[in-house]
Short mmCIF file of N, CA, C and O in Angstrom, two decimals:
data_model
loop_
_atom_site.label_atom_id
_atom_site.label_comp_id
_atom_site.label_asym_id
_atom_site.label_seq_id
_atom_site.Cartn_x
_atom_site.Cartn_y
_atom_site.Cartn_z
N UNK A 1 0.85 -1.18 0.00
CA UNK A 1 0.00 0.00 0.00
C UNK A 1 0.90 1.24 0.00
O UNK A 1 1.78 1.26 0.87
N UNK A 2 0.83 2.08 -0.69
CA UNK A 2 1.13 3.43 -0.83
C UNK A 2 0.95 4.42 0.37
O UNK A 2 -0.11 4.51 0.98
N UNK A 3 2.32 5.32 0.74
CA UNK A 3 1.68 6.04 1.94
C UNK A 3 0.96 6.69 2.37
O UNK A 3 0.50 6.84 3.50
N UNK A 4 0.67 7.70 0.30
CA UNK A 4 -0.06 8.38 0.53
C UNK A 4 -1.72 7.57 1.26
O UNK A 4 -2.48 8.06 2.09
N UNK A 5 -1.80 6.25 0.56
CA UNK A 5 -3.04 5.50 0.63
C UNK A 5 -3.11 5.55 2.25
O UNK A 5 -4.05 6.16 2.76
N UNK A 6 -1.61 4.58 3.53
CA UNK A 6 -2.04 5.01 4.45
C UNK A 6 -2.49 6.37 5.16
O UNK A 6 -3.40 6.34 5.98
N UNK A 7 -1.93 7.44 4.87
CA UNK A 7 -2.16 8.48 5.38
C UNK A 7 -4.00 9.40 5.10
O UNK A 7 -4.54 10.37 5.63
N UNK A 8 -4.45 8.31 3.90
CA UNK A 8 -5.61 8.57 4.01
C UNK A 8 -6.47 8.33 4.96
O UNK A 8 -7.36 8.97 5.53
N UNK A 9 -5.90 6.97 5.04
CA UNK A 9 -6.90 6.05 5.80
C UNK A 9 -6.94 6.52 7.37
O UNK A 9 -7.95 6.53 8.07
N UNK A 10 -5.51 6.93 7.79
CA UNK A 10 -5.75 7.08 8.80
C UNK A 10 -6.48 8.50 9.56
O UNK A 10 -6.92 8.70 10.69
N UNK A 11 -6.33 9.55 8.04
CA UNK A 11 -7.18 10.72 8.50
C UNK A 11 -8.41 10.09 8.49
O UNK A 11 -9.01 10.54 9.47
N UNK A 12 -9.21 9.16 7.81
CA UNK A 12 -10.73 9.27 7.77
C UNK A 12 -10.77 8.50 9.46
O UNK A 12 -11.47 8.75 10.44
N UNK A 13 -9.85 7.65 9.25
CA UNK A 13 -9.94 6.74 11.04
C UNK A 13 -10.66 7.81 11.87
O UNK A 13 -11.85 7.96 12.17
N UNK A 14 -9.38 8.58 12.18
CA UNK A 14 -9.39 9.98 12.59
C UNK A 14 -11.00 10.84 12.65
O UNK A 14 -11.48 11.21 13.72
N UNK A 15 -11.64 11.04 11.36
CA UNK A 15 -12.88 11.60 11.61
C UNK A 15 -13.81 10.91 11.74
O UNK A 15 -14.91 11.41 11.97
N UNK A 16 -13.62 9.43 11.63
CA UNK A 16 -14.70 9.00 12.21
C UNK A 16 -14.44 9.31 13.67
O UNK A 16 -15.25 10.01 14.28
N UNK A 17 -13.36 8.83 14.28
CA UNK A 17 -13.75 8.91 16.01
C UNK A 17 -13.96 10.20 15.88
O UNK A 17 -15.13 10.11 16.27
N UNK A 18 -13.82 11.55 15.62
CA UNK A 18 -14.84 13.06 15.83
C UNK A 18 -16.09 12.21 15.84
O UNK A 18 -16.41 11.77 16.95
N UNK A 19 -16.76 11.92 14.92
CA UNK A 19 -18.04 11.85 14.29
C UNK A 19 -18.52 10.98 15.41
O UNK A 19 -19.68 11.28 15.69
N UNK A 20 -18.04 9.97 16.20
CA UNK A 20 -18.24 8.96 16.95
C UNK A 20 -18.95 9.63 17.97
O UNK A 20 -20.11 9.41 18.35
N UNK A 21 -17.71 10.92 18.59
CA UNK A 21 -17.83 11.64 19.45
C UNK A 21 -18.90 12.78 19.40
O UNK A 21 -19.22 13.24 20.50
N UNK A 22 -19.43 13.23 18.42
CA UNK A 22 -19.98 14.44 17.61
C UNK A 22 -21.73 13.68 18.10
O UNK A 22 -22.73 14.09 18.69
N UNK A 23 -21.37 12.62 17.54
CA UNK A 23 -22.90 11.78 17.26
C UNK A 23 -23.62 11.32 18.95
O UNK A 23 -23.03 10.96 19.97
N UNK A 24 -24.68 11.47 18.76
CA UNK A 24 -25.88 11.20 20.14
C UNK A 24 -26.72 9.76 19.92
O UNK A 24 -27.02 9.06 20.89
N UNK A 25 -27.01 9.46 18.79
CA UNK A 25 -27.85 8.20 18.58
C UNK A 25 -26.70 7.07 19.04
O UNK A 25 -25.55 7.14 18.60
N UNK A 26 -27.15 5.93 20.03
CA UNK A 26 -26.14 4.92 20.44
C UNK A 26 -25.66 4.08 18.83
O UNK A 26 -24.57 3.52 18.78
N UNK A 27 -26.51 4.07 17.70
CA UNK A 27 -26.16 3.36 16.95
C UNK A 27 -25.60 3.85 15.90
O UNK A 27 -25.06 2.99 15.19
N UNK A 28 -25.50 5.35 15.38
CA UNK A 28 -24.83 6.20 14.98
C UNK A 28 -23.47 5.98 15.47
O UNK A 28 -22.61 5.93 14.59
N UNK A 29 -22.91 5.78 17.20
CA UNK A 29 -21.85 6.04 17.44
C UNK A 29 -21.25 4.65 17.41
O UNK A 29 -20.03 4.59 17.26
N UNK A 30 -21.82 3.75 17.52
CA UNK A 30 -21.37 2.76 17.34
C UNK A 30 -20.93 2.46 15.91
O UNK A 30 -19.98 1.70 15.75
N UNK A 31 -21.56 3.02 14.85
CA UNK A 31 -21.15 2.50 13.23
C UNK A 31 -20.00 3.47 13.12
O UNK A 31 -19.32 3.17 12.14
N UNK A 32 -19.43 4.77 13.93
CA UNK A 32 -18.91 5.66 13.45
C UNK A 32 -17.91 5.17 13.56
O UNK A 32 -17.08 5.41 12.68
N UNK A 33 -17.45 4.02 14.99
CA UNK A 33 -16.33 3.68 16.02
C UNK A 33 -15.98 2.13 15.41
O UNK A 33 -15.09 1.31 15.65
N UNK A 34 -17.18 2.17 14.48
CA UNK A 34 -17.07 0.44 13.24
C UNK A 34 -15.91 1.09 12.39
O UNK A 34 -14.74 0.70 12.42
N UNK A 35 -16.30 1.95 11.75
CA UNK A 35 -15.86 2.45 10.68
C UNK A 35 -14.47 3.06 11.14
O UNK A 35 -13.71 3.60 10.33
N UNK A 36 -14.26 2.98 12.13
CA UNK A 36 -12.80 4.02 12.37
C UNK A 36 -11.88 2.80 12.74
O UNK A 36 -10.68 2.63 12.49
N UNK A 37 -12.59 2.18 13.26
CA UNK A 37 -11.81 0.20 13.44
C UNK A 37 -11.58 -0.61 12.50
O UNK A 37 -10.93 -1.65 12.65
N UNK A 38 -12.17 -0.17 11.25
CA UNK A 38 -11.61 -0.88 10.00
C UNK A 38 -10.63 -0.06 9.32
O UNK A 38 -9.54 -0.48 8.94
N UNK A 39 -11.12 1.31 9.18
CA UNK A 39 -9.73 1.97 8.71
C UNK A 39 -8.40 1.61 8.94
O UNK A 39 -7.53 1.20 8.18
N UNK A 40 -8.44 1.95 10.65
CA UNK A 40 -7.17 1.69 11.37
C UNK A 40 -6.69 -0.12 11.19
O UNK A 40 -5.48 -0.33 11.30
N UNK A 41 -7.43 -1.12 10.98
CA UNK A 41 -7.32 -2.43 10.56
C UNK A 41 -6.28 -2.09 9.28
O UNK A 41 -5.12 -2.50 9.18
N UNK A 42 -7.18 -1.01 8.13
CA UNK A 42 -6.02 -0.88 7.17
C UNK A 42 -4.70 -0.30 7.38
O UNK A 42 -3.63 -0.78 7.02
N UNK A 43 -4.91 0.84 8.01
CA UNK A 43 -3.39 1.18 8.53
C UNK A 43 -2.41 0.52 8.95
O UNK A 43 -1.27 0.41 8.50
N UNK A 44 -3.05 -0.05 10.12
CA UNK A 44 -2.17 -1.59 10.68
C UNK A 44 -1.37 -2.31 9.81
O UNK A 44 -0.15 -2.23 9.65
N UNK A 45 -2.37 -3.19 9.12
CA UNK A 45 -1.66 -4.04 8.20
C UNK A 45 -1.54 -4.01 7.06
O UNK A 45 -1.78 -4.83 6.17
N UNK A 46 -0.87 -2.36 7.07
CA UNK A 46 -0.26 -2.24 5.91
C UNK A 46 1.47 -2.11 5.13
O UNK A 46 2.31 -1.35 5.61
N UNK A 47 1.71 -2.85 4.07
CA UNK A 47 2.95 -2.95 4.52
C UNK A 47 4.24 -2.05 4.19
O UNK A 47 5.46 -2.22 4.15
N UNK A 48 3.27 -0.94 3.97
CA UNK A 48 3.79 0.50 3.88
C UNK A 48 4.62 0.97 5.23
O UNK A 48 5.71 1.55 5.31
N UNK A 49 3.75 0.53 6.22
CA UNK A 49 3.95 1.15 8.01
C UNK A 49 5.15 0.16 8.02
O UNK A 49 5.23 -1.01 7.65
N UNK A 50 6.05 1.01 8.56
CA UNK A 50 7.37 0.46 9.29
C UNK A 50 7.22 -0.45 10.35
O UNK A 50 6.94 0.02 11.46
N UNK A 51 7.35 -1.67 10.23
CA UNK A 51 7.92 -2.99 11.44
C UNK A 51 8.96 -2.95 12.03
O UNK A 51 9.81 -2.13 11.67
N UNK A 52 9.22 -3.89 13.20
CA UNK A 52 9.88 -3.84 14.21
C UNK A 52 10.75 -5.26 13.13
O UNK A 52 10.09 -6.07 12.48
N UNK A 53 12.32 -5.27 13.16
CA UNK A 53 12.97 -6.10 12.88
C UNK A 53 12.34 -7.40 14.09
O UNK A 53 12.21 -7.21 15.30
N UNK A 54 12.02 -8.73 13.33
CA UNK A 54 11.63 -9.93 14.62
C UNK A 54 12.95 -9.82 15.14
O UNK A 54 13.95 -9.37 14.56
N UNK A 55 12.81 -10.48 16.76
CA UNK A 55 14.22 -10.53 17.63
C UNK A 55 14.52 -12.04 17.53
O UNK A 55 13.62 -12.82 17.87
N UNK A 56 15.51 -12.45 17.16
CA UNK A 56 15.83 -14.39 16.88
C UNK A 56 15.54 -14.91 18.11
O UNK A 56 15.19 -16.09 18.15
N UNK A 57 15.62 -14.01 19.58
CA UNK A 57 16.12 -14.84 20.85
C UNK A 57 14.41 -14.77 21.72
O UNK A 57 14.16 -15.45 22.72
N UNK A 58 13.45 -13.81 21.08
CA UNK A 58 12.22 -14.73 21.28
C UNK A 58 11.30 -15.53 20.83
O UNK A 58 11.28 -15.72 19.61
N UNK A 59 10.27 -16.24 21.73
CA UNK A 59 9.75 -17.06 20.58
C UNK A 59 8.68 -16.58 20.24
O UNK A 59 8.05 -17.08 19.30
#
């Protein structure tokens, strides 16, 4: 994935939790806090984002 691609994703992450926060209906805030948990799912595992070298000496 492209960084610009993460750096999208993680602004919309981003307005959803506003919108999460913004929003009063329990099920409104709940789809807002869906939607900001899949973004960030993409951010995560993307293999754009810098990893930690694995360490050999754990398991």
């Amino acid at each position: 994935m492209k960084s610009q691609d993460v750096e999208y994703y993680q602004k919309r992450a981003e307005q959803e939790l506003e919108r999460a926060l913004a929003a009063s209906h329990p099920v409104a805030v709940s789809s807002h806090y869906r939607l900001s948990a899949m973004y960030l799912d993409l951010v995560h595992d993307s293999p754009a984002r810098p990893t930690r070298p694995r360490n050999p000496l754990q398991n």
